[in-house]
């Protein structure tokens, strides 16, 4: 998708989901999001990961209503923690906590 700006200049809209095309990319995106220690950023990242797989397919695999998954990850979404954990789990990953180094 392109966005028009000023006179005859267009910019492509950056969509991180387009670049999450392997398990390694999923891991890299999650690791960076967790390192930021920002819950909202982590939720947005998991939403990008979900969109990269395809929301309809993911909802089916997670046995969720598709609208629930779509509503969980917009910028103002507030997903249930279980939904947040299920997305990486579906991809064979888990979110892990570790002790903070002071």
mmCIF file of C-alpha atoms in Angstrom:
data_model
loop_
_atom_site.group_PDB
_atom_site.id
_atom_site.type_symbol
_atom_site.label_atom_id
_atom_site.label_comp_id
_atom_site.label_asym_id
_atom_site.label_seq_id
_atom_site.Cartn_x
_atom_site.Cartn_y
_atom_site.Cartn_z
ATOM 1 C CA UNK A 1 0.000 0.000 0.000
ATOM 2 C CA UNK A 2 1.255 3.495 -0.789
ATOM 3 C CA UNK A 3 0.478 6.761 0.924
ATOM 4 C CA UNK A 4 0.446 10.045 -1.001
ATOM 5 C CA UNK A 5 2.428 12.854 0.543
ATOM 6 C CA UNK A 6 2.708 16.351 -0.825
ATOM 7 C CA UNK A 7 3.065 16.655 -4.584
ATOM 8 C CA UNK A 8 3.396 13.402 -6.572
ATOM 9 C CA UNK A 9 5.484 11.756 -3.870
ATOM 10 C CA UNK A 10 4.350 8.419 -2.463
ATOM 11 C CA UNK A 11 5.723 6.292 0.295
ATOM 12 C CA UNK A 12 5.127 2.623 0.881
ATOM 13 C CA UNK A 13 3.630 1.835 4.259
ATOM 14 C CA UNK A 14 6.004 -0.360 6.254
ATOM 15 C CA UNK A 15 4.327 -3.540 7.416
ATOM 16 C CA UNK A 16 6.568 -5.684 9.647
ATOM 17 C CA UNK A 17 4.357 -8.721 8.968
ATOM 18 C CA UNK A 18 5.717 -8.807 5.406
ATOM 19 C CA UNK A 19 9.215 -9.535 6.744
ATOM 20 C CA UNK A 20 8.279 -12.277 9.195
ATOM 21 C CA UNK A 21 8.569 -15.200 6.842
ATOM 22 C CA UNK A 22 10.458 -17.847 8.816
ATOM 23 C CA UNK A 23 10.692 -19.259 12.316
ATOM 24 C CA UNK A 24 14.042 -17.494 12.692
ATOM 25 C CA UNK A 25 12.405 -14.155 11.844
ATOM 26 C CA UNK A 26 9.641 -14.818 14.394
ATOM 27 C CA UNK A 27 12.256 -15.552 17.052
ATOM 28 C CA UNK A 28 14.262 -12.427 16.190
ATOM 29 C CA UNK A 29 11.169 -10.213 16.304
ATOM 30 C CA UNK A 30 10.053 -11.684 19.646
ATOM 31 C CA UNK A 31 13.504 -11.453 21.223
ATOM 32 C CA UNK A 32 13.810 -7.791 20.269
ATOM 33 C CA UNK A 33 10.300 -7.018 21.493
ATOM 34 C CA UNK A 34 10.943 -8.728 24.836
ATOM 35 C CA UNK A 35 14.281 -6.913 25.196
ATOM 36 C CA UNK A 36 12.463 -3.576 24.896
ATOM 37 C CA UNK A 37 10.583 -4.398 28.125
ATOM 38 C CA UNK A 38 7.526 -2.574 26.775
ATOM 39 C CA UNK A 39 4.273 -4.564 27.038
ATOM 40 C CA UNK A 40 2.508 -2.552 24.317
ATOM 41 C CA UNK A 41 5.409 -3.059 21.909
ATOM 42 C CA UNK A 42 5.388 -6.800 22.682
ATOM 43 C CA UNK A 43 1.652 -6.996 21.964
ATOM 44 C CA UNK A 44 2.064 -5.148 18.660
ATOM 45 C CA UNK A 45 4.912 -7.492 17.721
ATOM 46 C CA UNK A 46 2.825 -10.585 18.466
ATOM 47 C CA UNK A 47 0.060 -9.026 16.366
ATOM 48 C CA UNK A 48 2.499 -8.616 13.453
ATOM 49 C CA UNK A 49 3.538 -12.242 13.878
ATOM 50 C CA UNK A 50 -0.094 -13.340 13.860
ATOM 51 C CA UNK A 51 -0.789 -11.340 10.696
ATOM 52 C CA UNK A 52 2.309 -12.773 9.024
ATOM 53 C CA UNK A 53 0.870 -16.257 9.427
ATOM 54 C CA UNK A 54 -2.633 -15.214 8.442
ATOM 55 C CA UNK A 55 -5.268 -14.338 11.012
ATOM 56 C CA UNK A 56 -7.921 -16.681 9.634
ATOM 57 C CA UNK A 57 -5.614 -19.701 9.599
ATOM 58 C CA UNK A 58 -4.201 -18.873 13.010
ATOM 59 C CA UNK A 59 -7.659 -18.384 14.530
ATOM 60 C CA UNK A 60 -8.702 -21.764 13.154
ATOM 61 C CA UNK A 61 -5.586 -23.476 14.528
ATOM 62 C CA UNK A 62 -6.063 -21.826 17.935
ATOM 63 C CA UNK A 63 -9.763 -22.673 17.941
ATOM 64 C CA UNK A 64 -10.665 -19.002 18.297
ATOM 65 C CA UNK A 65 -13.269 -16.927 16.557
ATOM 66 C CA UNK A 66 -11.474 -14.903 13.866
ATOM 67 C CA UNK A 67 -12.962 -11.637 15.077
ATOM 68 C CA UNK A 68 -11.541 -12.250 18.565
ATOM 69 C CA UNK A 69 -8.041 -12.562 17.152
ATOM 70 C CA UNK A 70 -8.454 -9.485 14.936
ATOM 71 C CA UNK A 71 -9.707 -7.421 17.875
ATOM 72 C CA UNK A 72 -6.866 -8.600 20.098
ATOM 73 C CA UNK A 73 -3.976 -7.018 18.253
ATOM 74 C CA UNK A 74 -4.868 -3.575 16.832
ATOM 75 C CA UNK A 75 -2.935 -0.611 18.298
ATOM 76 C CA UNK A 76 -5.639 -0.068 20.910
ATOM 77 C CA UNK A 77 -6.334 -3.783 21.457
ATOM 78 C CA UNK A 78 -6.294 -5.395 24.853
ATOM 79 C CA UNK A 79 -5.963 -9.144 24.352
ATOM 80 C CA UNK A 80 -6.405 -11.770 26.981
ATOM 81 C CA UNK A 81 -3.054 -13.050 28.207
ATOM 82 C CA UNK A 82 -4.017 -16.536 27.033
ATOM 83 C CA UNK A 83 -4.381 -15.228 23.473
ATOM 84 C CA UNK A 84 -0.967 -13.548 23.702
ATOM 85 C CA UNK A 85 0.651 -16.815 24.806
ATOM 86 C CA UNK A 86 -1.191 -18.963 22.252
ATOM 87 C CA UNK A 87 0.237 -17.181 19.187
ATOM 88 C CA UNK A 88 3.921 -18.011 19.837
ATOM 89 C CA UNK A 89 2.914 -21.441 21.180
ATOM 90 C CA UNK A 90 1.206 -22.195 17.875
ATOM 91 C CA UNK A 91 4.537 -21.498 16.179
ATOM 92 C CA UNK A 92 6.416 -23.845 18.511
ATOM 93 C CA UNK A 93 7.725 -21.044 20.738
ATOM 94 C CA UNK A 94 7.154 -19.875 24.276
ATOM 95 C CA UNK A 95 7.569 -16.605 26.083
ATOM 96 C CA UNK A 96 10.062 -16.953 28.892
ATOM 97 C CA UNK A 97 10.773 -14.685 31.839
ATOM 98 C CA UNK A 98 14.220 -14.298 33.274
ATOM 99 C CA UNK A 99 15.715 -12.507 36.212
ATOM 100 C CA UNK A 100 16.698 -8.913 35.545
ATOM 101 C CA UNK A 101 20.397 -8.178 35.912
ATOM 102 C CA UNK A 102 20.850 -5.113 38.093
#
